[in-house]
mmCIF file of C-alpha atoms and ligand atoms in Angstrom:
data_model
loop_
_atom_site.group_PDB
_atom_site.id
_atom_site.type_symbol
_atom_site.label_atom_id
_atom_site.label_comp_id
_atom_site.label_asym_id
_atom_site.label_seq_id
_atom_site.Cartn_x
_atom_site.Cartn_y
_atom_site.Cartn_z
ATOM 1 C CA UNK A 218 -97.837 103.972 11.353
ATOM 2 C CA UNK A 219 -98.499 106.184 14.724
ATOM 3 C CA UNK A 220 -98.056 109.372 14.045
ATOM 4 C CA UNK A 221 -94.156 111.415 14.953
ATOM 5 C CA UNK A 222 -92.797 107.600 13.883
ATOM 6 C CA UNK A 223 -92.546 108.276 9.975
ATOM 7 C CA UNK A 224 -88.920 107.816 9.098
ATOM 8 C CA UNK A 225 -87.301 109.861 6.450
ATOM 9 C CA UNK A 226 -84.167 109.370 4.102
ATOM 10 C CA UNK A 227 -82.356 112.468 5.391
ATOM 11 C CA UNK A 228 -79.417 114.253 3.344
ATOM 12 C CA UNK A 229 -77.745 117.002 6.109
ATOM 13 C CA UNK A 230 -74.376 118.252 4.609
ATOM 14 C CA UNK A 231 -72.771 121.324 6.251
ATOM 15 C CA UNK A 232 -73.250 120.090 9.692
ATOM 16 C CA UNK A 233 -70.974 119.146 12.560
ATOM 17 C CA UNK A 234 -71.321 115.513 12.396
ATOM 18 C CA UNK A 235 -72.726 113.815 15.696
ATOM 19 C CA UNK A 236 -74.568 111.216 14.169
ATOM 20 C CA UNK A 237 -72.176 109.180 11.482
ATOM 21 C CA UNK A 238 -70.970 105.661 12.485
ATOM 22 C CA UNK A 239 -67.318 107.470 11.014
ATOM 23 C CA UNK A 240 -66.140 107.133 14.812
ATOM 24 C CA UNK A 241 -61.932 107.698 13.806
ATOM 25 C CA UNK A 242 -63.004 109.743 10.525
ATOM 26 C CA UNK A 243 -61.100 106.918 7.992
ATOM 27 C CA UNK A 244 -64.340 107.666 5.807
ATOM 28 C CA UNK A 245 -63.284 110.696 4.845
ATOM 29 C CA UNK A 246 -59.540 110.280 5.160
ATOM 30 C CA UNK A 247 -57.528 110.663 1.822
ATOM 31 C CA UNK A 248 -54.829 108.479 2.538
ATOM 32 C CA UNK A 249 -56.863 105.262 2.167
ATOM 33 C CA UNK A 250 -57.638 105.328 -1.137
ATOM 34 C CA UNK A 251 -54.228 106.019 -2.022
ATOM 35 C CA UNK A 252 -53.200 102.754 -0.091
ATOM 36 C CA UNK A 253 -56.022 101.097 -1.480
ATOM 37 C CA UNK A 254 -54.887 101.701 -4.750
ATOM 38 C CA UNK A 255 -51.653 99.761 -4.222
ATOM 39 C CA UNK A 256 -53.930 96.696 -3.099
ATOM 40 C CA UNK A 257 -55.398 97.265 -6.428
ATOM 41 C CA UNK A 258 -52.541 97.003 -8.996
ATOM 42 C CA UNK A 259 -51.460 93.394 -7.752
ATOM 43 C CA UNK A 260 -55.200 92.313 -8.911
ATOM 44 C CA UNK A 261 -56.156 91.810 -12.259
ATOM 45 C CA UNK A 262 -59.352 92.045 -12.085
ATOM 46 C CA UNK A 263 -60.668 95.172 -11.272
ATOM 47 C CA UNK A 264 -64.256 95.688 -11.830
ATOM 48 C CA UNK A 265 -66.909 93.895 -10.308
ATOM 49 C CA UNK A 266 -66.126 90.269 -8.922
ATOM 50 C CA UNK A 267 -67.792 88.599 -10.974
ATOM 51 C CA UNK A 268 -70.082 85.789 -9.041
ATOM 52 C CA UNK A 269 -70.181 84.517 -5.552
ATOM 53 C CA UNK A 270 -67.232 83.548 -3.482
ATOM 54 C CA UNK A 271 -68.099 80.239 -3.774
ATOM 55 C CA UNK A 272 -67.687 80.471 -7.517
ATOM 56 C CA UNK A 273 -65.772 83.412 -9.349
ATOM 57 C CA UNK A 274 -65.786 86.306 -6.992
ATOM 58 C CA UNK A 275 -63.215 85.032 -4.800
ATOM 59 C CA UNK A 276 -60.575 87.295 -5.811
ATOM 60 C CA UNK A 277 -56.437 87.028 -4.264
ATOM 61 C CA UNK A 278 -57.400 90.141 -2.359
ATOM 62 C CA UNK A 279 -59.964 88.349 -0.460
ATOM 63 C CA UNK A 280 -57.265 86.104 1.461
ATOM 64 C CA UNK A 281 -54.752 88.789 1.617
ATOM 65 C CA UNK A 282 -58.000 90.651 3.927
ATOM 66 C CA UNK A 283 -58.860 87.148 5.737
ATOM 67 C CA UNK A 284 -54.837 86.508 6.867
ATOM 68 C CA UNK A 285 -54.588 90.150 7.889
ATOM 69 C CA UNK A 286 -57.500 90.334 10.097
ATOM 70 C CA UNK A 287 -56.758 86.692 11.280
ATOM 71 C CA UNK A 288 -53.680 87.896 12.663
ATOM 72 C CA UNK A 289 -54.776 91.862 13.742
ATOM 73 C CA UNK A 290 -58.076 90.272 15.699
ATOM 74 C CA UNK A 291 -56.029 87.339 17.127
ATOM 75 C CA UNK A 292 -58.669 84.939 15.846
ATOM 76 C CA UNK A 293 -57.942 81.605 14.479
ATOM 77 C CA UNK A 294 -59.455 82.230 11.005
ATOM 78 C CA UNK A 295 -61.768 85.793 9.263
ATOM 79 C CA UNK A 296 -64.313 84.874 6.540
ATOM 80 C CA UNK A 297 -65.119 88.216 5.139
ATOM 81 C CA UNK A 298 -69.125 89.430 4.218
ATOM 82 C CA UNK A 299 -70.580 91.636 2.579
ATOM 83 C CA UNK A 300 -71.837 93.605 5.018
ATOM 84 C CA UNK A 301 -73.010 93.034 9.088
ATOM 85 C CA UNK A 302 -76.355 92.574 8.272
ATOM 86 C CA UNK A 303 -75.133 89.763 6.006
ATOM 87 C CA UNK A 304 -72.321 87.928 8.543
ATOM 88 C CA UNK A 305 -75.545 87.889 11.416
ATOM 89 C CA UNK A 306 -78.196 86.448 9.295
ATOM 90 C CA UNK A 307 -75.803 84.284 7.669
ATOM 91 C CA UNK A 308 -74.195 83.090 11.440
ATOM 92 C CA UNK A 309 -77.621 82.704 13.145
ATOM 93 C CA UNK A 310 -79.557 81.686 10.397
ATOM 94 C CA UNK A 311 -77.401 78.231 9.786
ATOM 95 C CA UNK A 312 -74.794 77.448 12.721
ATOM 96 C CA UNK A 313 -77.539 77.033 15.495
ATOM 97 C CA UNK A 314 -79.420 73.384 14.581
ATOM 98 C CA UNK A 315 -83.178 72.148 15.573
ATOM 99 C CA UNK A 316 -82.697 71.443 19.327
ATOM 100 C CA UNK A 317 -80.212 73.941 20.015
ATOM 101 C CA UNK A 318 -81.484 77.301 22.175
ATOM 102 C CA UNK A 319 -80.143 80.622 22.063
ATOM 103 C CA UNK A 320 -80.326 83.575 24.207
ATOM 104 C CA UNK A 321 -79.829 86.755 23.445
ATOM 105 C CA UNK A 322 -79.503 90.078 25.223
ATOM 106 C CA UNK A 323 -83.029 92.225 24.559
ATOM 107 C CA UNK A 324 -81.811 94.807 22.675
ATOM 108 C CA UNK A 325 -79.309 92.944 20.416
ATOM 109 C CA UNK A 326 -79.193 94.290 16.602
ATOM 110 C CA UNK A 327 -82.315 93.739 14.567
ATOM 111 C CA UNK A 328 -79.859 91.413 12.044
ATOM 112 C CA UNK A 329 -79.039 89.545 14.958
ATOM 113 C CA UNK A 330 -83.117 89.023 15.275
ATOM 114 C CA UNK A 331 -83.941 88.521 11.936
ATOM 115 C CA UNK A 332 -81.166 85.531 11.331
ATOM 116 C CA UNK A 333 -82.244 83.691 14.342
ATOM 117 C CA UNK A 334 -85.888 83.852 12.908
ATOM 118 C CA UNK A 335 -84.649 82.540 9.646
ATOM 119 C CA UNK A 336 -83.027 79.088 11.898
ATOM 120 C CA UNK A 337 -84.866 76.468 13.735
ATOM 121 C CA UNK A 338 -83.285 76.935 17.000
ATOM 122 C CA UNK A 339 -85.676 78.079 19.547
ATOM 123 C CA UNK A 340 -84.609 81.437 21.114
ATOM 124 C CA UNK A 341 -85.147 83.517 24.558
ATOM 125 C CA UNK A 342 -84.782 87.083 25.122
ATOM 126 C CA UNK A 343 -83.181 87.776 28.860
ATOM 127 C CA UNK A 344 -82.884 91.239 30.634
ATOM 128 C CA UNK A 345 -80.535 93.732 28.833
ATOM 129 C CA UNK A 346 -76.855 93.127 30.302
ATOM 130 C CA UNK A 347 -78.286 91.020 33.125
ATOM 131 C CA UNK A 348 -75.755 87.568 33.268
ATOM 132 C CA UNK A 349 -78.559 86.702 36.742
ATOM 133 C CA UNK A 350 -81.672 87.138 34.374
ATOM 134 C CA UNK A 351 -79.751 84.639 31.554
ATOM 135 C CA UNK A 352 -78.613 82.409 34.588
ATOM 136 C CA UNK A 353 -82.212 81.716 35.775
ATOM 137 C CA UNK A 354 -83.587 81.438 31.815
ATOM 138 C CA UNK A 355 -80.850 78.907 31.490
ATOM 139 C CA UNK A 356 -81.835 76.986 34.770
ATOM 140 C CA UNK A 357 -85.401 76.968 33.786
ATOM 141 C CA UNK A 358 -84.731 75.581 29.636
ATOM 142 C CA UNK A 359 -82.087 73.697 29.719
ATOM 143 C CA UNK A 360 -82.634 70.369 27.655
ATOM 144 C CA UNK A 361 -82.371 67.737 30.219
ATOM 145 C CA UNK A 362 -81.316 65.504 28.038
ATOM 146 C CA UNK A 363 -78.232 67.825 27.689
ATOM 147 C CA UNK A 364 -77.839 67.426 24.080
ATOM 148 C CA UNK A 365 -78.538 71.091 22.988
ATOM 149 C CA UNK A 366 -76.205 73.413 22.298
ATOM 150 C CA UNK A 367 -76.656 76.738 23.979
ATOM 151 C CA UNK A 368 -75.991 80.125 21.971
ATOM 152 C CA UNK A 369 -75.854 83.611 23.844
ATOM 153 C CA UNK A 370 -75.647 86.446 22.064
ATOM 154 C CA UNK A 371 -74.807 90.017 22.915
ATOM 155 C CA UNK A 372 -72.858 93.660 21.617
ATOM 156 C CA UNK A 373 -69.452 94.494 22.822
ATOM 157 C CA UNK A 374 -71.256 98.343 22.829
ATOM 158 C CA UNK A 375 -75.210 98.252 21.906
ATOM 159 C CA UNK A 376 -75.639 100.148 19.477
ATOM 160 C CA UNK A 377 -78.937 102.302 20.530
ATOM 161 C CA UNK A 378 -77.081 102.548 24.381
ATOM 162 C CA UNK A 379 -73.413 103.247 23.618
ATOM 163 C CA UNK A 380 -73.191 100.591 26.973
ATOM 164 C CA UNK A 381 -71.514 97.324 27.065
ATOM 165 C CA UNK A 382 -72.200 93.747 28.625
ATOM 166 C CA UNK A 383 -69.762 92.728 31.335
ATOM 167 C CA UNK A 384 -67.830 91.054 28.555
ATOM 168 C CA UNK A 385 -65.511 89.129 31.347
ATOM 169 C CA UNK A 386 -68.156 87.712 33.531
ATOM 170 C CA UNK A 387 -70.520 87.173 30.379
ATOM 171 C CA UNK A 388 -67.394 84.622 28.915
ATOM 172 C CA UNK A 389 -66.307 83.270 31.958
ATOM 173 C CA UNK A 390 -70.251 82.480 32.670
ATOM 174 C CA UNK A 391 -70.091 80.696 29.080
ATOM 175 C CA UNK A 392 -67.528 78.524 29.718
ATOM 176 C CA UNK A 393 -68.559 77.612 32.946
ATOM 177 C CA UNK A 394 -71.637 76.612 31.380
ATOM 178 C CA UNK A 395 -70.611 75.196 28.397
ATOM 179 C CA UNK A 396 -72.474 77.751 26.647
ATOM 180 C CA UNK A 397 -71.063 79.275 23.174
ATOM 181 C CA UNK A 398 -70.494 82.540 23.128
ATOM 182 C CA UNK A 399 -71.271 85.476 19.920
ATOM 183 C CA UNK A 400 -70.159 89.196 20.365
ATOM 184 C CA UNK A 401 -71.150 91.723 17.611
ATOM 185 C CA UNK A 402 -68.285 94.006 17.830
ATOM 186 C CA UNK A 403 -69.501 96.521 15.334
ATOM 187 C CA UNK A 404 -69.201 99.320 16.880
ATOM 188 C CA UNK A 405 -66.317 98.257 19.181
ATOM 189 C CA UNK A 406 -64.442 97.532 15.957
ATOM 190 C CA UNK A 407 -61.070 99.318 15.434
ATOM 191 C CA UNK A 408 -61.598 101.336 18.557
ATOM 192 C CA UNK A 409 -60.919 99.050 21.300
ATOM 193 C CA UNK A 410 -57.980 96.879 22.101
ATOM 194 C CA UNK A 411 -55.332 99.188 20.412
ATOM 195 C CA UNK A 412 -57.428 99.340 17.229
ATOM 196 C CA UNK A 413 -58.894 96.046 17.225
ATOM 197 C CA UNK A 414 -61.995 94.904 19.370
ATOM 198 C CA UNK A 415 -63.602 94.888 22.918
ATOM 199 C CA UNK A 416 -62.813 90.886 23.115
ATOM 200 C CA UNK A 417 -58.902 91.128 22.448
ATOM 201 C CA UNK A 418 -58.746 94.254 24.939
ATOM 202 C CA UNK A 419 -60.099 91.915 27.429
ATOM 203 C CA UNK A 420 -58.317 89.071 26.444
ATOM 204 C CA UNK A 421 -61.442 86.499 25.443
ATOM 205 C CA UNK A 422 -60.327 85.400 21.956
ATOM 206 C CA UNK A 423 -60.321 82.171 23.248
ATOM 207 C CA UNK A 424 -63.263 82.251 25.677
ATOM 208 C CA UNK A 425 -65.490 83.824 22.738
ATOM 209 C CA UNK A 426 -66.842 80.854 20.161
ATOM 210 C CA UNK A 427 -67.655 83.932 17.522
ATOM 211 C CA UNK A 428 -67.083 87.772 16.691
ATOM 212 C CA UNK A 429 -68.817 89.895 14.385
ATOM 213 C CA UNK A 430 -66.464 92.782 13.215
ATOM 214 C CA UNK A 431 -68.212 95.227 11.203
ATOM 215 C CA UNK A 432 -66.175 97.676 9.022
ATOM 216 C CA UNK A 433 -69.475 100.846 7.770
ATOM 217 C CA UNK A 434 -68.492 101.994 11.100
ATOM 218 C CA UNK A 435 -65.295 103.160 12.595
ATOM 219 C CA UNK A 436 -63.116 101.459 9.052
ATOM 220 C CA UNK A 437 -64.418 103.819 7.582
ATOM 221 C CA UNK A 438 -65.829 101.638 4.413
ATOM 222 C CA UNK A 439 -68.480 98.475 4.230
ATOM 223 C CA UNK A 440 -68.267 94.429 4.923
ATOM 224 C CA UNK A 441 -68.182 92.471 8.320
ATOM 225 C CA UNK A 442 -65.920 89.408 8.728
ATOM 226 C CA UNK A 443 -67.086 86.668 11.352
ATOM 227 C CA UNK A 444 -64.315 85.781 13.458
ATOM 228 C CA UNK A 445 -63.911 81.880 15.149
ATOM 229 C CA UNK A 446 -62.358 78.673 14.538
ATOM 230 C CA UNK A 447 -61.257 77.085 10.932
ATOM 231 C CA UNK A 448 -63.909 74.746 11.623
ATOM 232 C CA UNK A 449 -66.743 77.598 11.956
ATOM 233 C CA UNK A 450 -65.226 78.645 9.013
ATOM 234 C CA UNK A 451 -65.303 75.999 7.018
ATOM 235 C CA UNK A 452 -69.310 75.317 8.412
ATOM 236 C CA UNK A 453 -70.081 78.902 7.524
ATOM 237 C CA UNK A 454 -68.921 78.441 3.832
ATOM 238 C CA UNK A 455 -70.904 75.897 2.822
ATOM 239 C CA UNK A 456 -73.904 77.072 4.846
ATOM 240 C CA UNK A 457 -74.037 80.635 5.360
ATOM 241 C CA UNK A 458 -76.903 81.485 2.562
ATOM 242 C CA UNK A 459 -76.047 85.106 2.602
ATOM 243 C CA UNK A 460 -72.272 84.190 1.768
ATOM 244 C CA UNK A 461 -73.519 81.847 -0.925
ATOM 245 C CA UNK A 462 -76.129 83.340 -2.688
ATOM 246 C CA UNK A 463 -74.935 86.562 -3.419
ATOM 247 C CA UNK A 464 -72.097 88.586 -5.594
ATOM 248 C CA UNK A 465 -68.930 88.842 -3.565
ATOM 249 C CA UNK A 466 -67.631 92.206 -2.828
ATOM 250 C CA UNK A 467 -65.685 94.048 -5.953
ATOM 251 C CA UNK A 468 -62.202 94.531 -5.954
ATOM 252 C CA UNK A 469 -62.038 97.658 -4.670
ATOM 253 C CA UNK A 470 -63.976 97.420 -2.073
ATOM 254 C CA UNK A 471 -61.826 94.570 -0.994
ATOM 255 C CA UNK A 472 -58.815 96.993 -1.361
ATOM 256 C CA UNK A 473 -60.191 100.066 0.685
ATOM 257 C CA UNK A 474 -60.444 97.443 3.861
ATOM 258 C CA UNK A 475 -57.199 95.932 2.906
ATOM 259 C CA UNK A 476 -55.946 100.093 3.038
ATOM 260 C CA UNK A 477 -57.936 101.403 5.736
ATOM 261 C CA UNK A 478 -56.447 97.831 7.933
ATOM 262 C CA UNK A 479 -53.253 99.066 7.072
ATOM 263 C CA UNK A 480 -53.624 102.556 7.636
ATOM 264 C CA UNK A 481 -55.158 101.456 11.230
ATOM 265 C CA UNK A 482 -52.376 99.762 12.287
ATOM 266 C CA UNK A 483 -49.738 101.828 11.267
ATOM 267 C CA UNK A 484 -51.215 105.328 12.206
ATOM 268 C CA UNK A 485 -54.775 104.377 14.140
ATOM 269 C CA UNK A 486 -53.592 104.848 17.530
ATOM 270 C CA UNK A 487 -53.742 108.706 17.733
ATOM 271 C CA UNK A 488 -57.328 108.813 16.218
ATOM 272 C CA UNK A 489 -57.816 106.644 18.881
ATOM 273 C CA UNK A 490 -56.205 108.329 21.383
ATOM 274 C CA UNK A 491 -58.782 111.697 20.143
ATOM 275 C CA UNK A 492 -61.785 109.595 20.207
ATOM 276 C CA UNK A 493 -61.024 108.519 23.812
ATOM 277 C CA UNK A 494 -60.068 112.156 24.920
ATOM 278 C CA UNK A 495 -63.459 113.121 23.337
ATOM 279 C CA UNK A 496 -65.572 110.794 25.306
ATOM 280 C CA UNK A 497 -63.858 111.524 28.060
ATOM 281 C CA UNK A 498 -64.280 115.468 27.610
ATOM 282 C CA UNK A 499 -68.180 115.020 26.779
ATOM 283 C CA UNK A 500 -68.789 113.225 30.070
ATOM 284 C CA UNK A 501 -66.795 116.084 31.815
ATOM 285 C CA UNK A 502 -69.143 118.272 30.119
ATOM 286 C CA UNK A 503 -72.239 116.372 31.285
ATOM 287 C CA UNK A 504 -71.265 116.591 34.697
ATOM 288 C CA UNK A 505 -70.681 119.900 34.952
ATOM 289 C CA UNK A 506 -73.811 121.168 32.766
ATOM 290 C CA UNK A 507 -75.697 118.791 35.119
ATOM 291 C CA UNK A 508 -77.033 116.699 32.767
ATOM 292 C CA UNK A 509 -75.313 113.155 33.170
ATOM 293 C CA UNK A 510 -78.485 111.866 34.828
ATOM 294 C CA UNK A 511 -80.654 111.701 30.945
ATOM 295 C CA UNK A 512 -77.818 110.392 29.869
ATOM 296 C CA UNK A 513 -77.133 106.442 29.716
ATOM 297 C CA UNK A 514 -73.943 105.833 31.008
ATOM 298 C CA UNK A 515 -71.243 105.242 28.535
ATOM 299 C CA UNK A 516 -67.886 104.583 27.724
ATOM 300 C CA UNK A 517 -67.754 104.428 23.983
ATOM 301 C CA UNK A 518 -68.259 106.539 21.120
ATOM 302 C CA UNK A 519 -72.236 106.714 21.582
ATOM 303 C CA UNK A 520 -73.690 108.661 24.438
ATOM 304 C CA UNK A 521 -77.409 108.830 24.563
ATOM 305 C CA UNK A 522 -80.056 111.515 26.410
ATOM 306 C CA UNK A 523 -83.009 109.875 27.228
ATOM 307 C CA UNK A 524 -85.747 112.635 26.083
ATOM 308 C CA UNK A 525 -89.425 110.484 26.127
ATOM 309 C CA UNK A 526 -91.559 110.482 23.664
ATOM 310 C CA UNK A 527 -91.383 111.156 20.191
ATOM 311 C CA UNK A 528 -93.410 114.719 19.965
ATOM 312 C CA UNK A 529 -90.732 115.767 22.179
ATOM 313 C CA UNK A 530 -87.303 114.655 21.163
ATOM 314 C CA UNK A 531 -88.058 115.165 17.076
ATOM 315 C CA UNK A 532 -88.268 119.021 18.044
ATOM 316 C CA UNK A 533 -85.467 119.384 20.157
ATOM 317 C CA UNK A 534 -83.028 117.546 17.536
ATOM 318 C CA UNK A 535 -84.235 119.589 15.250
ATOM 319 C CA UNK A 536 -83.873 122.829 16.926
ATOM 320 C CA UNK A 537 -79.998 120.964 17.572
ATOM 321 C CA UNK A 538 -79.702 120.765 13.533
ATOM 322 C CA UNK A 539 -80.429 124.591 12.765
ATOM 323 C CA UNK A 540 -78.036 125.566 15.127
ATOM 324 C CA UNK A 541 -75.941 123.604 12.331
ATOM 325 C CA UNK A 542 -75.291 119.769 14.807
ATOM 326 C CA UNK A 543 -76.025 117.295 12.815
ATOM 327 C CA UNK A 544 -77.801 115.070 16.102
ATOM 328 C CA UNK A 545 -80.606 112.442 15.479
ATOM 329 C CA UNK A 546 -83.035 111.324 17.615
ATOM 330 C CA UNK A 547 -84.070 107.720 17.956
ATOM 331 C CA UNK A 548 -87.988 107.302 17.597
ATOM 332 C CA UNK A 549 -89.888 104.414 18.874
ATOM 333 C CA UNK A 550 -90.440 101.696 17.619
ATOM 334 C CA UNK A 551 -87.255 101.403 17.139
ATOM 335 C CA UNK A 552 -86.298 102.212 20.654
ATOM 336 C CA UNK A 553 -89.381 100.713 23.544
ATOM 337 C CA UNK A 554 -91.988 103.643 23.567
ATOM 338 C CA UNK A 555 -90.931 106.167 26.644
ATOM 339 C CA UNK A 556 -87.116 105.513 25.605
ATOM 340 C CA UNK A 557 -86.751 107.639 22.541
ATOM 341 C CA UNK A 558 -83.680 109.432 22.572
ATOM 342 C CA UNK A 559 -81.230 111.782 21.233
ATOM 343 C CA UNK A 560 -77.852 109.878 19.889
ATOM 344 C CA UNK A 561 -74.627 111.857 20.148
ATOM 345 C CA UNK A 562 -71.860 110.014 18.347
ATOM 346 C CA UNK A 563 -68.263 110.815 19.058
ATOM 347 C CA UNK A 564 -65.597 111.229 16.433
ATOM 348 C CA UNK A 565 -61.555 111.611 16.273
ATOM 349 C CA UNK A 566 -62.199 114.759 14.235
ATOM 350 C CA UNK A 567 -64.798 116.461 17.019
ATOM 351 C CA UNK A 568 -63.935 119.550 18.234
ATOM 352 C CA UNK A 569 -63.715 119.998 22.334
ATOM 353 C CA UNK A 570 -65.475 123.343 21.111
ATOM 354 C CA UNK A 571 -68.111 122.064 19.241
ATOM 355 C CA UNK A 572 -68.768 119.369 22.261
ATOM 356 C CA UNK A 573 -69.413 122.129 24.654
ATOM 357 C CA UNK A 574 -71.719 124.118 22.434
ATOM 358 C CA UNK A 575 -73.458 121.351 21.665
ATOM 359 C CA UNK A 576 -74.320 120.739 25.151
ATOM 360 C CA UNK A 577 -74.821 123.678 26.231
ATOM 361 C CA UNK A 578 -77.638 123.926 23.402
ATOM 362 C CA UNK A 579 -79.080 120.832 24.454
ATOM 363 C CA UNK A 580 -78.636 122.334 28.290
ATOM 364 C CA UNK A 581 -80.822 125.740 27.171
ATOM 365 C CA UNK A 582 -83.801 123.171 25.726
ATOM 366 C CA UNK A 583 -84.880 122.002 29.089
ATOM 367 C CA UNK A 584 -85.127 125.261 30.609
HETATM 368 C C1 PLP B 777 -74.639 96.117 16.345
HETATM 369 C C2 PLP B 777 -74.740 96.075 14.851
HETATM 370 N N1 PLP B 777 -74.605 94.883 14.214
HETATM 371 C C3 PLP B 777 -74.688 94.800 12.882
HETATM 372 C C4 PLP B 777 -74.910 95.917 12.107
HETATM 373 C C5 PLP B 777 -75.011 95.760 10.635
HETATM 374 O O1 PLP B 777 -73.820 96.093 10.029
HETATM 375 P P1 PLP B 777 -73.783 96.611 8.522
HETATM 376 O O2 PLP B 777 -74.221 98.049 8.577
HETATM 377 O O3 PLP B 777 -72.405 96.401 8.083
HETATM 378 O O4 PLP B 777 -74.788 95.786 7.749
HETATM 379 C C6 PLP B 777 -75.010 97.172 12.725
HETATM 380 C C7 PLP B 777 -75.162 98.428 11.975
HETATM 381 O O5 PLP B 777 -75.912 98.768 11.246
HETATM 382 C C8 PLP B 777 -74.955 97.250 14.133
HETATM 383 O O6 PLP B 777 -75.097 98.417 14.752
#
């Protein structure tokens, strides 16, 4: 491994948190545990689940989650996961067939990757956000027979970027071309669309063939539901390995989501209504440190500075960390070589304070 790419399991408690995926702070909100814990009493089992869904871990709570995020996402049917990593594997993996090509933005999430290596569809990266660089791939591998079905997959917001596709033009593109489309909303999940996702504030539930909602992230807990058709559903049960071959969630975890869904819709919008004032606030900030121009430009909860190389970012979000923000940087190879970076991540529960100090700090390093 080159050297300055080691990774580390880190533990940093005591530190303003810029780095946690706990975008509307449900993860360390008291009040869904206690709404969890009505969930809880209706089941009677309230361990572990037991076995697979597809055996005896398909507990009552499982379609009390699956009707409530059918109707919150607007989707025809939810068929709940384990986790993200699981619902993209398991999507990619088995609904694309021999024959069948998909296309997927370059920098799509490396569970996005590793399920379409597991298929037999054959697969093309195009240019990141770039609908003109997927046009001409299409153009040039098109089956001429016309028989294949095309897949394109992309982020509502990448998650290394904070950006997002041109959702609209990327869907209407799709069905012009006949082209299915999959969005992995995980980190537009719960934030977007009055708590729900980047494709139901646009108004594509019915333009978009599949969505990934994760819940690690803003929900505060752990699982992913794929959202489509009954049909996809139905497909996805009985081919999905990573739905079939493995213990179902427990109980409780079943009845945190089933809280923290709750808890979202009934009191959500004003930690949304923070996080937005936040991100709006840190790009004030950018502008007048004059800094904007390392940064990537973004609308969501994930801003990132473009420091290169990984000698010099590691020392810079470390010199962030003693001054007690908790601010990673992103090494290559995960990000290309020359685009390490340092990720800021935006919460409900930020501080306007503690957004301008935090700058300022990272102002006073490129003196
Ligand atoms: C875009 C994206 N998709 C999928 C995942 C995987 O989700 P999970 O952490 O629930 O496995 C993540 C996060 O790790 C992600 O950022």
């Amino acid at each position: 491994m080159a050297k300055d790419a080691m990774r580390n399991l880190l533990s940093v408690d005591g530190l303003v948190d810029f780095s946690s995926n706990d975008y509307l702070g449900f993860a360390r909100n008291e009040n869904l545990s206690k709404q969890a814990s009505i969930f809880l009493e209706k089941d009677s089992q309230k361990n572990g689940a037991t076995g697979s869904r597809l055996l005896t871990g398909n507990h009552d709570l499982y379609v009390e989650l699956e009707d409530f995020l059918t109707m919150h996402h607007k989707s025809e049917s939810a068929l709940v996961f384990n986790s993200g990593y699981d619902a993209n594997v398991g999507f990619f993996s088995s609904v694309p067939q021999r024959g069948d090509i998909i296309f997927y933005d370059e920098l799509v999430h490396a569970s996005i990757r590793d399920g379409i290596q597991m298929g037999h569809a054959k697969n093309y990266k195009f240019e990141h956000n770039s609908i003109d660089d997927l046009r001409r791939h299409i153009e040039r591998s098109r089956n001429r027979d016309g028989k294949s079905e095309i897949y394109i997959a992309t982020e509502s917001v990448f998650s290394m970027d904070g950006d997002s596709p041109d959702l609209v033009g990327l869907a209407n593109f799709c069905t012009e071309n006949g082209c299915h489309l999959i969005v992995d909303e995980a980190h537009a999940t719960g934030i977007f669309g009055e708590g729900r996702d980047l494709t139901c504030q646009l108004g594509l539930e019915k333009q978009v063939f599949a969505r990934i909602i994760t819940f690690g992230k803003a929900l505060g807990c752990h699982g992913a539901a794929i959202l489509g058709s009954d049909t996809l559903k139905s497909y996805l049960v009985n081919f999905a390995r990573s739905l079939i071959y493995t213990t179902a969630l427990p109980p409780h975890s079943v009845a945190i989501l089933l809280g923290s869904y709750h808890y979202l819709r009934d009191f959500g919008e004003e930690q949304c209504k923070l996080l937005q004032q936040h991100i709006n606030y840190f790009k004030i900030k950018l502008e007048q440190l004059g800094i904007a121009d390392i940064f990537i430009e973004s609308n969501s909860a994930i801003q990132c500075a473009i420091i290169p190389g990984n000698a010099t970012v590691k020392p810079i979000a470390s010199k962030l960390q003693q001054e007690g923000f908790d601010v990673r940087p992103i090494l290559s190879p995960t990000v290309k070589e020359g685009e390490e970076r340092l990720r800021f991540c935006l919460h409900a529960f930020n501080t306007t304070k503690e957004i301008s100090q935090v700058l300022k700090l990272l102002k006073s390093e490129f003196k």
